[in-house]
Every structure is written in C-alpha cells, then in structure tokens.
Coordinates of C-alpha atoms in Angstrom, one line a residue:
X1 CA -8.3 4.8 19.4
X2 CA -5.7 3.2 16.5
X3 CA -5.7 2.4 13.1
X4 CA -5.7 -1.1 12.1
X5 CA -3.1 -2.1 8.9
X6 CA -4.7 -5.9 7.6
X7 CA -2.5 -7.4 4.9
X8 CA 1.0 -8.7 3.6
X9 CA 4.3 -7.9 5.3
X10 CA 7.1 -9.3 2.8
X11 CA 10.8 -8.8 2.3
X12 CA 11.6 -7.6 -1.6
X13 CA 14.4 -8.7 -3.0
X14 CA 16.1 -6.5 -6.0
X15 CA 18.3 -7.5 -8.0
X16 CA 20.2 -5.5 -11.6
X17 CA 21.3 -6.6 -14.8
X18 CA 23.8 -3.9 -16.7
X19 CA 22.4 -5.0 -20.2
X20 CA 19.4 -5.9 -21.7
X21 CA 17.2 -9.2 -21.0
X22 CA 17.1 -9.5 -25.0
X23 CA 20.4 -10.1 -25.4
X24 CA 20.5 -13.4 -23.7
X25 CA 17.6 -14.8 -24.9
X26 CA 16.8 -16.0 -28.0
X27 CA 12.5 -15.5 -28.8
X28 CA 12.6 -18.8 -30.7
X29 CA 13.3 -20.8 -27.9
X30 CA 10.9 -19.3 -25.3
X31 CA 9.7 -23.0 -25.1
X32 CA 13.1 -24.1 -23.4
X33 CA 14.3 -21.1 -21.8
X34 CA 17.7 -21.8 -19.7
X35 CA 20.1 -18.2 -18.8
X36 CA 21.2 -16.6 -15.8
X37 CA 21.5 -12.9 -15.9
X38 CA 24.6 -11.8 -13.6
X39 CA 23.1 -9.2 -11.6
X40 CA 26.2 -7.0 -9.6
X41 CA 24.2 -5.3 -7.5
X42 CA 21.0 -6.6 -4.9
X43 CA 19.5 -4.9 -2.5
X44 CA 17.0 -6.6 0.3
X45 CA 13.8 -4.2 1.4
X46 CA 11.0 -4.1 3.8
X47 CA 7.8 -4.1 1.7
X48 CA 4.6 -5.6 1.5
X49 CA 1.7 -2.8 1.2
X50 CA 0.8 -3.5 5.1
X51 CA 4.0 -3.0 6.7
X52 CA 4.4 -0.4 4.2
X53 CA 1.2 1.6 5.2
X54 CA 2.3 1.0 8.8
X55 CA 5.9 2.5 8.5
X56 CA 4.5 5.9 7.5
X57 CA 1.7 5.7 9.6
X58 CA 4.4 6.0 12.0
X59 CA 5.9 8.6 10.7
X60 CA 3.6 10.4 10.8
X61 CA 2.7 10.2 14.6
X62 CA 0.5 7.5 14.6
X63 CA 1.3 4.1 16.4
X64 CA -0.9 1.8 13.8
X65 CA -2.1 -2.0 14.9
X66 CA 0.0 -4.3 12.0
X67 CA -1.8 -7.6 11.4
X68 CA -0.1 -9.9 9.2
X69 CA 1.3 -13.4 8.9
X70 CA 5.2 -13.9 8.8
X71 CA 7.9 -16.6 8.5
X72 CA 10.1 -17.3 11.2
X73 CA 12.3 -15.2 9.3
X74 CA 11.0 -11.9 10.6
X75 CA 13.2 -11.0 13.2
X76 CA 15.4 -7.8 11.6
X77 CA 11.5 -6.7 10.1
X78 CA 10.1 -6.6 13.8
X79 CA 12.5 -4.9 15.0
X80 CA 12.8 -2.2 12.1
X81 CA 9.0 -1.7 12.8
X82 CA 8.8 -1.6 16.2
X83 CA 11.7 1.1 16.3
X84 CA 9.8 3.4 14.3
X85 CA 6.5 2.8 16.8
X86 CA 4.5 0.0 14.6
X87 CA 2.1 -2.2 17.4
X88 CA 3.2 -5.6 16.2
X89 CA 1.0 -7.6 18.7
X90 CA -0.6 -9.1 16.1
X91 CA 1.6 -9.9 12.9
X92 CA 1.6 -13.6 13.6
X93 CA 4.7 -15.8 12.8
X94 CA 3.7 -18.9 11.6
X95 CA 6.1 -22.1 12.0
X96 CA 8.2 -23.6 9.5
X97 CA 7.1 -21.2 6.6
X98 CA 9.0 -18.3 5.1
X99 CA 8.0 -14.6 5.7
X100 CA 6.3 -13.3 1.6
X101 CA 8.8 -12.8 -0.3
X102 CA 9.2 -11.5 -3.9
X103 CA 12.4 -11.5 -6.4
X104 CA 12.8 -9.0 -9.0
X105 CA 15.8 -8.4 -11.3
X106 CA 15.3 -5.3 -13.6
X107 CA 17.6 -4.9 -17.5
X108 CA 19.1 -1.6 -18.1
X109 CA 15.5 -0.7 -20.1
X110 CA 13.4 -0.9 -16.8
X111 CA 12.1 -4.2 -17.6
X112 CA 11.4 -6.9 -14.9
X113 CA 11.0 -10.3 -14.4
X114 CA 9.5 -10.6 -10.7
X115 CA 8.8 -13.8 -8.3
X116 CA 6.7 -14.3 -5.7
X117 CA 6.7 -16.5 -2.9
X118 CA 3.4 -16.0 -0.3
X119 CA 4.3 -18.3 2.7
X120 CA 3.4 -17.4 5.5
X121 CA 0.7 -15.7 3.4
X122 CA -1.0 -18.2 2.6
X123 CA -2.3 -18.7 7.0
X124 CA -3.7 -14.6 6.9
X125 CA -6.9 -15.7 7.8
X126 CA -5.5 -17.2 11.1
X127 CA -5.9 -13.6 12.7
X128 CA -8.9 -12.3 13.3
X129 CA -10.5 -8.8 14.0
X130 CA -11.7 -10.0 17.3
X131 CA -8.3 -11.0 18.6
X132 CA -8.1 -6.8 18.6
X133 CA -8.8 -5.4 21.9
X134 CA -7.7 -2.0 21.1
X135 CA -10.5 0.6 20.1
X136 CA -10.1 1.0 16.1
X137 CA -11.0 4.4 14.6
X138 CA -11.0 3.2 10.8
X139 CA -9.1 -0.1 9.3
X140 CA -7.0 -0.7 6.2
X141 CA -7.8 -3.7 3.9
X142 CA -4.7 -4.0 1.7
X143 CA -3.8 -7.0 -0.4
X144 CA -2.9 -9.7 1.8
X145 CA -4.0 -13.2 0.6
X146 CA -7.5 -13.6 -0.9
X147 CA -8.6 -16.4 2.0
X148 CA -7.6 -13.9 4.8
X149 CA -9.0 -10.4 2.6
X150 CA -12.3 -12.1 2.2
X151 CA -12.6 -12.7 6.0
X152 CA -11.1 -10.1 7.6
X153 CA -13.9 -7.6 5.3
X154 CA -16.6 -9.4 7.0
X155 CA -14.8 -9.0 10.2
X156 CA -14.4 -5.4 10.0
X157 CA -18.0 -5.1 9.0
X158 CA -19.7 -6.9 11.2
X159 CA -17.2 -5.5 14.1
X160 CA -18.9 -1.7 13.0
X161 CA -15.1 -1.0 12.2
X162 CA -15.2 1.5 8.9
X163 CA -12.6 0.4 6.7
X164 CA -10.9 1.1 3.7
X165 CA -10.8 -1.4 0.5
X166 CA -7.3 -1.0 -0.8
X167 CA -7.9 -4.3 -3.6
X168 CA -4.5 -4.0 -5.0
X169 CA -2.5 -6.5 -6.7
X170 CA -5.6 -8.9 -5.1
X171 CA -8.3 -7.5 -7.2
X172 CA -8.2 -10.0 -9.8
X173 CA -8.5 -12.9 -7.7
X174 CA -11.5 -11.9 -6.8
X175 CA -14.9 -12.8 -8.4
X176 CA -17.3 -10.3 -9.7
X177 CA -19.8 -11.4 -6.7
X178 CA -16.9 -10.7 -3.8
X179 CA -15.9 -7.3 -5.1
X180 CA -19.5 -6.1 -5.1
X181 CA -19.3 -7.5 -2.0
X182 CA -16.6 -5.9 -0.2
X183 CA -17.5 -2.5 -1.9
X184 CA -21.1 -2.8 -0.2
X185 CA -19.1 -3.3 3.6
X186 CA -16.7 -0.6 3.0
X187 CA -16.2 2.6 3.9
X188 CA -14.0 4.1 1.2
X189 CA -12.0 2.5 -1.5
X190 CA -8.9 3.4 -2.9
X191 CA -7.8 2.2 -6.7
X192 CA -5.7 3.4 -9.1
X193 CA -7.1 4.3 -12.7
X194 CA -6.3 0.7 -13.8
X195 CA -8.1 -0.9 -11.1
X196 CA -11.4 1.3 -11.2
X197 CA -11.5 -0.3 -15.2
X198 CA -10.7 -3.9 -13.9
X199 CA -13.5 -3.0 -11.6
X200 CA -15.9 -1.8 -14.3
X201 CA -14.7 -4.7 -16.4
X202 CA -15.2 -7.6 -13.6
X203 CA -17.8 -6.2 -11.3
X204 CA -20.3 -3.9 -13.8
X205 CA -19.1 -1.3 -11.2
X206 CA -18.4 1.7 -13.0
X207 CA -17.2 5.0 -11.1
X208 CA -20.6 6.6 -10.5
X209 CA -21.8 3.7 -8.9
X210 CA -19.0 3.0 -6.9
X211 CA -19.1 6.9 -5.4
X212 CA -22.6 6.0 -4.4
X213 CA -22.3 2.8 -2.6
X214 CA -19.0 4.2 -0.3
X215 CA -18.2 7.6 1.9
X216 CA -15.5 8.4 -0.3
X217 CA -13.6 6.9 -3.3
X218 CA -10.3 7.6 -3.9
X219 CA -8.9 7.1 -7.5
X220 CA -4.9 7.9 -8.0
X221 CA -3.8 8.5 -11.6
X222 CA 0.1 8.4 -11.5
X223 CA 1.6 11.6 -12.7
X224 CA -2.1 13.3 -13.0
X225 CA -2.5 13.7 -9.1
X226 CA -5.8 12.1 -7.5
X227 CA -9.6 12.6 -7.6
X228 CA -11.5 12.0 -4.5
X229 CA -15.3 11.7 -4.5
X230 CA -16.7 12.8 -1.4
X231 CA -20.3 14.4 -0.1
X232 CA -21.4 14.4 -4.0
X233 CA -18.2 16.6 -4.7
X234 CA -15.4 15.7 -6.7
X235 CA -11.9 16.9 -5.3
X236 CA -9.3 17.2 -7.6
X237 CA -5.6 16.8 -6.4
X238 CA -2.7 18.0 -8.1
X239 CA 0.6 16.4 -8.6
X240 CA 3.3 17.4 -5.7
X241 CA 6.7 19.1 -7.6
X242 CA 9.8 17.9 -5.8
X243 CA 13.0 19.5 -6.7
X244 CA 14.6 15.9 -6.2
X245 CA 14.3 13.8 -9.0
X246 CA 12.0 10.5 -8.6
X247 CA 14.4 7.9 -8.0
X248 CA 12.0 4.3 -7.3
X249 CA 7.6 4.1 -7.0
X250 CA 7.5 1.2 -5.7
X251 CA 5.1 1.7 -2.5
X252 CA 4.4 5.0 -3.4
X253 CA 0.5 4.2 -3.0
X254 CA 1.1 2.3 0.2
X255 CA 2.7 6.0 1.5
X256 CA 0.0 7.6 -0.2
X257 CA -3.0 5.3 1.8
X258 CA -0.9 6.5 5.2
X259 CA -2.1 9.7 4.5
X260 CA -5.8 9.1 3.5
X261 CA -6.1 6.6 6.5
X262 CA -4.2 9.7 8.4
X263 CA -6.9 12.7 7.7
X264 CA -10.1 9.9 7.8
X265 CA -8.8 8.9 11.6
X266 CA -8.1 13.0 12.4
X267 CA -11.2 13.9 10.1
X268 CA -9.6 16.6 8.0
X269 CA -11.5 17.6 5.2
X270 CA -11.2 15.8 1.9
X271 CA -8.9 18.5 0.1
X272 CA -6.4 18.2 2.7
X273 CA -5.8 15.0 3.3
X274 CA -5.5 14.0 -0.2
X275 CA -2.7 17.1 -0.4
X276 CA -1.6 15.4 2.4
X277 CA -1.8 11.8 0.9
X278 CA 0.0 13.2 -2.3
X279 CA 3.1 15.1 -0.6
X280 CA 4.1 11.8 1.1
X281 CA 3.7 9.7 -2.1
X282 CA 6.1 12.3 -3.8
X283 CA 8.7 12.1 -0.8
X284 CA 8.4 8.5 -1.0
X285 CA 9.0 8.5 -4.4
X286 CA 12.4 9.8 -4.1
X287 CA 14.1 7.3 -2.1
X288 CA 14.8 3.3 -2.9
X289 CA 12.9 0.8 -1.7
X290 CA 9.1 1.1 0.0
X291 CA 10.6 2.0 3.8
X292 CA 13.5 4.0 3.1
X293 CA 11.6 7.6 3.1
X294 CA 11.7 9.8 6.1
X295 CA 9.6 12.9 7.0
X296 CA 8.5 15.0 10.3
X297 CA 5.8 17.8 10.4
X298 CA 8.0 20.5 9.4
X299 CA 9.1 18.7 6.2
X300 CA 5.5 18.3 5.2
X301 CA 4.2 21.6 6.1
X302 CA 7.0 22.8 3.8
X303 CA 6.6 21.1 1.0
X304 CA 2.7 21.2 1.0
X305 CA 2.8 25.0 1.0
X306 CA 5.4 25.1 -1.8
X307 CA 3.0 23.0 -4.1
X308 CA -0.2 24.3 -3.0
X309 CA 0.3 27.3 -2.0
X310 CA -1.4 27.2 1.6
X311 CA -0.7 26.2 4.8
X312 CA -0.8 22.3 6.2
X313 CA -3.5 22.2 9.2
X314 CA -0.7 21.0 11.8
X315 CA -2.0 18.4 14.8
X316 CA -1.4 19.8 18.1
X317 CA 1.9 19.6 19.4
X318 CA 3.6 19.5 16.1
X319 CA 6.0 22.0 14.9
X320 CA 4.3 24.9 14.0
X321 CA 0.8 24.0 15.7

C-alpha cells in the first residue's frame, strides 16, 4: 500500500536585492515601469507543493507515488528524488515544454515580486489515477493546475481512493460550485486560516459545515499551531519551539501535509499526527529552500518530547521502537 502525491513539481528560482524596491521606482510612473534590480545572490530550488510533500514523505520512511507533469528539463529533479526514495513512475515529461517554474527576487524589507511560468503544467490532466497500479492507502490533492485538480478529484473518488484536498494557491480558480464539489469527494481537507475565509467567502462553506461534510479538517494558523477537527472533537496543536532560529517558510505546509498524510496512512490518532505534522513544519522552517531539510526518527522523537512533553509513538523498526 503507498501514498499517492497529485500536483506541481517546479524549480524556484530566488533571487536578492541589498536595498529596497522603492528606491528605484518612482510610484508616478507605475504606468511605464522600466528597472532592473541587481540581485548578487540566486539560488535554484526544488519546489512545487507535490515534490515537496514527496521529499519528506521520504524522509520519513515512506516511498510515496509522485504524479506530476515536467519539462524536459527535469533531469537533476529526478534524480534528487529518486535518491531520497520518491516512485517517479509517473511524473510525466512532456515534450518541448519547460518543467513549472517560478522567479522571485525579494528587497532588503522582505518584499517580493514573484513570476510564474506553468509549462509543463498546463498537460496535468494527461495522467490519470488509473494509470496507478499500485494499491493506494490515502492520496494528496495539492495544487497542480486547475484542468488536472478537477480531474484527478473525480478520479480519486470514483477509484474509492480517500484523499486529501490540499486547494492551495489553486483555490481561487476555482468556482463556488467545484469547491463544494471537491469537499463532498474528499476525505480530509487541509487550509490555512486564510483559505477556510476564501472558502467561506466563495463557497458559503463556513468551518462547521466543512467539519461535517469530511473525516477530518485540518486548519493551520501560522505561528498559533493547528486545529484539527476530528470524530466531533476539536484538537488543538501547539506551536513546536526550535532553539534554531526560523530562517525561510516557504514549503513549510507542504512538510507539514507529509506528516498528516504520514499518521492518516499509519492511522495514528489525531493528536499525534498533527504533533507530528507540526515538528516537521518547524524543522523545515529552519533551512532555505522547500527540500533542503533533513530528519530521521531520532530527530523527531527528540524534538517532539521537548515541545510536548511526551513520547513520539515510533514505527517498528525505527530507533527507539
């Protein structure tokens, strides 16, 4: 039995700027904007919230099913996944298009001006559930295109696959009609504090109702921790401290989603594997880039009992088990 990742697999592209966008662009002539910002330092990342779910999926023991569609750029991505155990079988390159990709470059404040390029993208709904011989305990529906995020829900669904609804940066191209949609195949769903009002505000779905229509919904707030609703109980999860100092978020929730997709395939209870969601978020959080984080049992096991003050249920075979 596996866990199947559906959804982008991109290359992020970072670039700096030492002072501030404000100082080279004058508001007045927003109309006719024409600057370059020199930006000494760039670093290229794996990302995309599929291949980022994947990678610590793998960490964590797993050896997930990736389906995606790439550029015929992907070659140094495949092999970084398939070294750390990711089933690539099925991320599909797709001729004479470029692999996502999206350009940021960030001012000395923090802000950013970001670009995104979909690609190979833009062909997602060219896989198909089907194509999956493997037996799949529970799926992932992270953002991913809207033609191919529409489909493959209906896939999942009609394949009895339980899945999870992870709308992302997707849910607003999404009507009102296909999000009450997708909520009513789900499984679970997984939104941040934003999304769940984008939800309410779109959809008419406010929080209550969503509970009732799925087995759990999972609702991240940032700095706050997580609330899980589960079995008409509401979990609350506290923020992980790390004694190393948050250095970069960005896929932070894709690390967290390995974790929920983790205990739902292993079926931990709900407390536990949002602890366990949480305390690879916060290691995540402390490296650069989406794929740069490492971990083993140990490290986890560690770190949950210093923030929670109990011991990690170990898998067999891990250290400590």
């Amino acid at each position: 039995m596996a866990i199947l990742v559906c959804g982008a697999i991109a290359y992020d592209t970072l670039f700096s700027f030492e002072d501030r966008f404000d100082s080279q662009i004058l508001p007045d002539q927003l109309h006719k904007i024409s600057t370059t910002f020199l930006a000494p330092t760039m670093r290229r990342e794996f990302g995309g919230p599929a291949g980022n779910i994947a990678y610590s999926l793998a960490m964590l023991g797993e050896k997930p099913i990736l389906m995606g569609a790439v550029g015929e750029d992907f070659a140094p991505y495949r092999q970084h996944l398939k070294h750390f155990g990711v089933d690539d079988r099925f991320v599909k390159v797709i001729p004479g298009q470029y692999t996502p990709q999206c350009f940021g470059i960030a001012d000395c404040d923090g802000n950013q001006l970001m670009a995104f390029h979909p690609g190979a993208m833009n062909y997602g709904d060219s896989n198909h559930i089907a194509d999956v011989p493997d037996a799949v305990d529970v799926a992932i529906l992270s953002p991913g295109g809207r033609a191919a995020f529409l489909q493959h829900s209906r896939e999942l669904y009609a394949a009895g696959i339980p899945f999870v609804f992870d709308p992302g940066q997707e849910l607003p191209l999404l009507s009102a009609d296909e999000i009450r949609e997708i909520v009513e195949m789900a499984s679970y769903l997984a939104i941040n504090d934003y999304e769940s009002e984008l939800i309410r505000e779109r959809a008419g779905l406010t929080l209550d109702m969503l509970r009732a229509k799925v087995k759990a919904l999972i609702v991240t707030r940032g700095s706050k921790g997580a609330e899980i609703y589960a079995d008409d109980s509401v979990h609350l999860i506290p923020r992980v401290q790390m004694d190393a100092p948050p250095i970069d978020p960005m896929g932070c929730g894709d690390a967290f989603r390995a974790g929920l997709l983790y205990g739902i395939r292993h079926g931990l209870d709900w407390r536990v594997t949002g602890r366990l969601a949480n305390v690879i978020g916060a290691i995540k959080v402390t490296s650069n880039g989406p794929q740069n984080h490492f971990f083993d049992w140990e490290k986890l096991a560690g770190l949950y009992l210093a923030s929670y003050g109990e011991e990690l249920p170990l898998p067999r075979g891990r250290a400590g088990a």
